[in-house]
Every structure is written in C-alpha cells, then in structure tokens.
Coordinates of C-alpha atoms in Angstrom, one line a residue:
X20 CA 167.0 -114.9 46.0
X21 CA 163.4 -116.6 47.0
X22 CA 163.3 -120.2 48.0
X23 CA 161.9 -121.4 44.8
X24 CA 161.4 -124.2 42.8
X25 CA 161.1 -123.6 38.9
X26 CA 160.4 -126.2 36.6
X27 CA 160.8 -126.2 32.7
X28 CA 160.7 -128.1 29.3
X29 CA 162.4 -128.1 26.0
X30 CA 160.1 -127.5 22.9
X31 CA 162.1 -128.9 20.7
X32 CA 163.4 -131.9 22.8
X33 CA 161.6 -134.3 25.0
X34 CA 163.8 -133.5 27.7
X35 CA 161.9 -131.6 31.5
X36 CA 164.0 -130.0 34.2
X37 CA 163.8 -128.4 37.2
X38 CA 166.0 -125.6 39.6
X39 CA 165.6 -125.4 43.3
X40 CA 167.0 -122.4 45.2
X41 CA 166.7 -122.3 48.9
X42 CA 168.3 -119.5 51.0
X43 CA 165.9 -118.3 54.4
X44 CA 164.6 -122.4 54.5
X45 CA 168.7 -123.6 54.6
X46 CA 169.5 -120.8 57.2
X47 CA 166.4 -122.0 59.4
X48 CA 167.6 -126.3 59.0
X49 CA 171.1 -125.2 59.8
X50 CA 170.4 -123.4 62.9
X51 CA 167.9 -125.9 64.2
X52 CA 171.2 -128.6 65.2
X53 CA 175.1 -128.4 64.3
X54 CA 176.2 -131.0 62.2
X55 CA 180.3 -131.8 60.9
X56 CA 180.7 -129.9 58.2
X57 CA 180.2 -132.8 55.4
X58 CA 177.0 -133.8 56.8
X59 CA 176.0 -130.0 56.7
X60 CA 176.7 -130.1 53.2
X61 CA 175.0 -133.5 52.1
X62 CA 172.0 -132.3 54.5
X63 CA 171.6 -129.7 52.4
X64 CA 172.0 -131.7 49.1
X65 CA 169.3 -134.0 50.2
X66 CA 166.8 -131.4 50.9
X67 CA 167.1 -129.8 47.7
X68 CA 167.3 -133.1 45.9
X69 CA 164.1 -134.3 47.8
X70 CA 162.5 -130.9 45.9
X71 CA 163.6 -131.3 42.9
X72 CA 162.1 -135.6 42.1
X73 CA 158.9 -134.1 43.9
X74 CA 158.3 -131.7 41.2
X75 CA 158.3 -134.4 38.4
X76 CA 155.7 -136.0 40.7
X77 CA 151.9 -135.8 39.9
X78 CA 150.2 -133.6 42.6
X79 CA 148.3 -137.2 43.6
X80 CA 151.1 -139.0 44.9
X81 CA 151.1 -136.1 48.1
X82 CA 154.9 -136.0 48.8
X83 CA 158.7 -138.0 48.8
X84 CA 160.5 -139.4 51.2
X85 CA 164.2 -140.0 50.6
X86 CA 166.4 -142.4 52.9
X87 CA 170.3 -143.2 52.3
X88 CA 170.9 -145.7 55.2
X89 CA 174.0 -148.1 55.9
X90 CA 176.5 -149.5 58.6
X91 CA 179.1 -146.2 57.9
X92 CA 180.3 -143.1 60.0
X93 CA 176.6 -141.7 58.5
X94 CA 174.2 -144.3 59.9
X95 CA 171.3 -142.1 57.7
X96 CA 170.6 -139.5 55.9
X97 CA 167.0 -138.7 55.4
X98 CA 165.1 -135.8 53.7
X99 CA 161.6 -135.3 52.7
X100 CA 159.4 -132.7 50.6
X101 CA 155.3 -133.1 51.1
X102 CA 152.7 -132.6 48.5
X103 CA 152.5 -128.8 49.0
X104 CA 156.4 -128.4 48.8
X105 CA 157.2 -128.2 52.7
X106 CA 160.4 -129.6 53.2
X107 CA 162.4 -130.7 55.7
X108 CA 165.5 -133.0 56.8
X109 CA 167.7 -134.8 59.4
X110 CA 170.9 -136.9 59.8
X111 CA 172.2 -139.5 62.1
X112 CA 175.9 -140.3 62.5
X113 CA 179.1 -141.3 64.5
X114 CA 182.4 -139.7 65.3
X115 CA 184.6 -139.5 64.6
X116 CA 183.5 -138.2 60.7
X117 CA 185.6 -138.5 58.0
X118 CA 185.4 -136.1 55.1
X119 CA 185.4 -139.4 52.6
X120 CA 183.1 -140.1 49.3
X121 CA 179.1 -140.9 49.8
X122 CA 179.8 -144.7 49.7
X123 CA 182.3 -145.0 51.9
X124 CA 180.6 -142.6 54.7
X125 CA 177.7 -144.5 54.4
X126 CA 179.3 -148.1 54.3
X127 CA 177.0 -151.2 53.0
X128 CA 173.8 -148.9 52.7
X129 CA 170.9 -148.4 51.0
X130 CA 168.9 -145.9 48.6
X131 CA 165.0 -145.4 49.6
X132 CA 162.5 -143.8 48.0
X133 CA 159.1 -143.3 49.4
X134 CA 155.9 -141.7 47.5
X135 CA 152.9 -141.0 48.9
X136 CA 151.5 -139.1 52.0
X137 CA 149.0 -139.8 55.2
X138 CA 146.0 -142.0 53.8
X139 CA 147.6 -142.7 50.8
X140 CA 148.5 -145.3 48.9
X141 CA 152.9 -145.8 49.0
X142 CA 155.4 -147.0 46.4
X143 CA 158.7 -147.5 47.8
X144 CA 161.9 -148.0 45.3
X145 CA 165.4 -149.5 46.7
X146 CA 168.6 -150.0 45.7
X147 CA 171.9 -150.4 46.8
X148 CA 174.0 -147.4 47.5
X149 CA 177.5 -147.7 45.6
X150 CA 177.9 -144.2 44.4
X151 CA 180.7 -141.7 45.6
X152 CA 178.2 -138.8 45.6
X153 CA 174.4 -137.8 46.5
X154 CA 174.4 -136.7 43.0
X155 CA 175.5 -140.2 41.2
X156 CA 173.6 -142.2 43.7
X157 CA 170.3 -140.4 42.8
X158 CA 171.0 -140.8 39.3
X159 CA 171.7 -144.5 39.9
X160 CA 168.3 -144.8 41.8
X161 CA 166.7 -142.7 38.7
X162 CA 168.4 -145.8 36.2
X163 CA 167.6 -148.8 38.4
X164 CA 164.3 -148.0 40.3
X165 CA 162.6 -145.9 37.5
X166 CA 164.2 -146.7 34.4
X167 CA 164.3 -142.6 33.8
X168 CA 168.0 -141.0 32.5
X169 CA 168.6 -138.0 34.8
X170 CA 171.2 -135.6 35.2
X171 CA 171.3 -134.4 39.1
X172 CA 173.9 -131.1 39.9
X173 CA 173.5 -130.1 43.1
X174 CA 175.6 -127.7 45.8
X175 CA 175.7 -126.9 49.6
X176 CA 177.1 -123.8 50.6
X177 CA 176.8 -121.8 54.3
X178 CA 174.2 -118.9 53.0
X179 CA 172.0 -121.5 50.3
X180 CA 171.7 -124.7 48.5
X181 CA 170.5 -125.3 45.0
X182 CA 170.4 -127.8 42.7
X183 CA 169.7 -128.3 38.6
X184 CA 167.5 -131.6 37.8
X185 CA 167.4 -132.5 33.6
X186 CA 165.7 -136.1 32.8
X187 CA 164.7 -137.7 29.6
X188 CA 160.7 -137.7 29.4
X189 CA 159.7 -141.2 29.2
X190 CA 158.2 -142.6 26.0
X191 CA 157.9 -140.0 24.0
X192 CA 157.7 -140.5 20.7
X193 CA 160.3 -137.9 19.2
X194 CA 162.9 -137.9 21.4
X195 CA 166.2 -137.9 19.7
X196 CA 169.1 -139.5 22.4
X197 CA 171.7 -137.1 20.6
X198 CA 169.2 -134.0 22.0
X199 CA 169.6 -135.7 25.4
X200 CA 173.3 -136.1 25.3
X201 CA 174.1 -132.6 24.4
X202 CA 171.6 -131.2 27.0
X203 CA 172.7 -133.1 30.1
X204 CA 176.6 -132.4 29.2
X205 CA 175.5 -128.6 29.4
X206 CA 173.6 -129.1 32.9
X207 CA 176.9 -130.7 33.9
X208 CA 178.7 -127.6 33.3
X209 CA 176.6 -125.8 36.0
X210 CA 178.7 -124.5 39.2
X211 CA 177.2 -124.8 42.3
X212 CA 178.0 -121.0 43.4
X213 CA 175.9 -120.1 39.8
X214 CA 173.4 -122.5 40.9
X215 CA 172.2 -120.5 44.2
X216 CA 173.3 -117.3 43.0
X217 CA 171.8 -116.8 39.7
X218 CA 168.3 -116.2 38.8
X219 CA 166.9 -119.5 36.9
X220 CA 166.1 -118.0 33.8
X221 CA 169.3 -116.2 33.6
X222 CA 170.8 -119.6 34.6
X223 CA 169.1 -121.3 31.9
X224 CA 169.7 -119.0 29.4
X225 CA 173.7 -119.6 30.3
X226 CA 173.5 -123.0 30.3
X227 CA 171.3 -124.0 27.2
X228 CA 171.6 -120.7 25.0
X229 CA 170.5 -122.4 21.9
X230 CA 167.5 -124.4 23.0
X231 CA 163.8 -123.0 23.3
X232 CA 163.2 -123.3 27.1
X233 CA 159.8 -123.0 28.7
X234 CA 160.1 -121.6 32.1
X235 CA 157.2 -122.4 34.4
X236 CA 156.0 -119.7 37.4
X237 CA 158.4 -120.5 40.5
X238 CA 156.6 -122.6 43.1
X239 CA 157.6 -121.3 46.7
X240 CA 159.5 -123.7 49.5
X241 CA 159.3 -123.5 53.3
X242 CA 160.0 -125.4 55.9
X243 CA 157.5 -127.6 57.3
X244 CA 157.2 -130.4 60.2
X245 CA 154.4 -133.0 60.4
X246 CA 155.6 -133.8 64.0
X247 CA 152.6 -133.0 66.8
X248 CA 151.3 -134.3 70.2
X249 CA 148.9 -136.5 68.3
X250 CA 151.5 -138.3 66.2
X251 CA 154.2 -138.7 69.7
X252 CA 150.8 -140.7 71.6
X253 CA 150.5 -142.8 68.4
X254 CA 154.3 -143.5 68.9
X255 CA 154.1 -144.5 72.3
X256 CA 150.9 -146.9 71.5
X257 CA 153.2 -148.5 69.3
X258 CA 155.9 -148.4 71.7
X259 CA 153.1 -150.8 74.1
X260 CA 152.9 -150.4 77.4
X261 CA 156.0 -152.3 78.7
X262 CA 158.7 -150.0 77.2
X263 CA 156.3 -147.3 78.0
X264 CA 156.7 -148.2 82.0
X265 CA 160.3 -148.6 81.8
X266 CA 161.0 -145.3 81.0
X267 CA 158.6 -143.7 83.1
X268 CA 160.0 -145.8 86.3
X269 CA 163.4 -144.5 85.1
X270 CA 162.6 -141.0 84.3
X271 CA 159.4 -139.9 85.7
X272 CA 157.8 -139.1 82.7
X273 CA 158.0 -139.5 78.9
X274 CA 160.5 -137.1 76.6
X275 CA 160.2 -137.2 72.9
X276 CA 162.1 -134.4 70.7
X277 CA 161.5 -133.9 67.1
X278 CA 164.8 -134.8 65.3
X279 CA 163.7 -132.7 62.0
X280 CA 162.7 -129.6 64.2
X281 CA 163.7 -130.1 68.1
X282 CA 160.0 -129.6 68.9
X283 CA 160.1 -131.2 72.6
X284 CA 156.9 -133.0 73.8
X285 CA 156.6 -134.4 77.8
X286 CA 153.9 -136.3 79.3
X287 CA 153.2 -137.2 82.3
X288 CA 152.8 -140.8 83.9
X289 CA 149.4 -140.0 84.2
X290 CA 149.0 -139.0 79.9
X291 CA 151.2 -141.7 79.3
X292 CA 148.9 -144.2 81.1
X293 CA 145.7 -142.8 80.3
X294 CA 147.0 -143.7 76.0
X295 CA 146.5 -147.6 77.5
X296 CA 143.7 -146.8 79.7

C-alpha cells in the first residue's frame, strides 16, 4: 500500500467521498516522539482526517489546519495537511492518560478549523467539542460550521492509518436524502483493518456494490514541515527582547525544537541580539 489519497463521486447520486491510506508517512510521525498509546492512535486519526476535508477543498484555499484543544488529560491535539498534501501532526498532554472517550480526554475543549496558507487569506470555523470520538466530533464540526452532512470512518493501527470520508454535495439540485441515507450507512459498515489494507477501488467496490462510483487518480501523501531558521527568528521577534534576554542570561543561548518534526535550532547571544539590533 502507497500513501494515497483517492477521491470519488456517485453518478447517480449527489453524494463525493474520499479514502486516505498512509503507511511509510505513519511509520515516519510515529518514530519522530513516543506518545501513550491513545494519543498514538487519535494522532493518527487526525492526520488522516486533516487529508481527507483538504481534498474537498478547492486548490486556492492552500491547506487545513485542524485544532481539538481543552482543559483535559489532552491539552491539544493538532494536525495539518498544506495545499500540496504534506502532512504533518503533534499532541500535547498530561499524565497520567486515561484510555477514556474524546470528550472526556479533552475536557471543556474546542473544535478549530483553519483554511488557508502563508499570504493567504484564513477562514477559521469553531465549535465546541462534545463528541466521544474524532470521528463524531468532525462530523459535528461538518453540521455546525459548514452546514455539510458527512460520514467520517477512520482507524489507527501500529503499521498504517486510513480513513473513508462520504458527504452530501451541497445544493445540488437532484439529490435524493434516501440516496444519502443508504450510502453513508454502507461507509459505516467499513472496518478500519479493510480500510488500510484494501485497495480503494476494491474497497469501494465492497462497500457500495450497486452504485456507479467514479474513482479519481490517487494523489500521493508525504510528510512535510514548514518549520525553518527563518520562521524560529520570526518567533523570537515576537517573543521581544525581554523574554528574549531572560533566557539567554539563564541558558546561554536560545533552544527552539520543532514539535511536529524535533528539527533543533540554537542561536547564539550574539544571532539572538543581532534579530533586535
């Protein structure tokens, strides 16, 4: 299996979808920092889920940013997928870590959604996080923020992730709720281990066998880190000068590691102060 994201239609039904299947790119996040096992998982959930609402974005709105914040165990979970389909993902949390639903992990939270990329305009959707699982609370955000019915399976395993994405197009004029009903009860019958281990049109074939469904070319995923030496000075300009001193009188010079790929940047006193000079 690739790390690939394939979209589709119905003919016959105005309903869109989309299968992401990542393998080498999951290997590569896991290895980068150990996580508790259900953080791991809804990590990996994210990331896949952060694919698959990009692809029902138009190419102009140059990537998605997805936050699931609150005063839990999981302080955040964040992933993100850029215009070209680079993705990548982090998570912030306290011990110790119960194995517990999504809203009770994450306590009075949040659901963010950010589109757009550097130079770009930015639309930013919340809502309040009350679901018991990454899928439901997307599908939540999907109702509330968007006004778009979706149907969200996804699954985090050791060796791959994947995830199935059906939605309702919006106003179109034959669509027929009783075509929507039946398909998203049949994506609900997809298994996580069929998910990331078969081939999406075999998978689709399986799951809607009596629909006409239009497979699109598979669009490949990597992962991919915007961080660089450029962005850490802008940081520390923002940062100012005072906090700036602090930690250079307490440490000598200035440490800042990449929490999506522990990419480690120092400077010296004398780079830190020349960014104020």
């Amino acid at each position: 299996m690739s790390d690939l994201l394939h979209t589709f239609l119905f003919e016959h039904a105005a309903v869109r979808g989309a299968i992401v299947q990542l393998e080498a790119t999951w290997r590569f996040m896991r290895e980068l920092r150990p996580y508790p096992p259900v953080v791991q998982s809804l990590l990996g959930e994210s990331v896949v889920a952060s694919a698959l609402l990009a692809s029902t974005l138009k190419r102009t709105h140059g990537g998605l940013l997805m936050q699931m914040q609150g005063d839990g165990a999981l302080k955040l979970l964040l992933a993100e997928c850029s215009g070209d389909f680079g993705l990548r993902g982090t998570a912030r949390w306290s011990e110790p870590m119960p194995h517990a639903p999504l809203n009770e992990l994450i306590g009075t939270g949040r659901c963010v959604i950010t589109l757009g990329g550097s130079g770009m305009a930015r639309y930013q959707g919340i809502v309040p996080l009350e679901a018991g699982s990454l899928p439901q609370a997307l599908e939540d955000y999907m109702h509330r923020s968007e006004q778009l019915e979706s149907c969200i399976v996804l699954g985090a395993a050791d060796a791959a992730v994947a995830g199935l994405l059906v939605q309702r197009i919006p106003d179109a004029t034959d669509s027929d709720p009783d075509d929507w009903n039946r398909i998203q009860h049949l994506a609900r019958t997809a298994r996580a281990a069929e998910l990331s281990q078969v081939a999406a049109p075999a998978m689709l074939r399986r799951l809607f066998p009596q629909d006409d469904v239009r497979l699109f070319a598979g669009r490949a995923l990597r992962f991919a880190c915007s961080c660089s030496a450029q962005r850490v000075e802008s940081m520390l300009l923002g940062l100012g000068r005072t906090e700036v001193e602090d930690v250079l009188a307490e440490r000598g010079q200035m440490e800042v590691t990449c929490e999506f790929c522990g990419q480690r940047y120092v400077l010296t006193a004398q780079e830190c102060r020349a960014l104020f000079a």
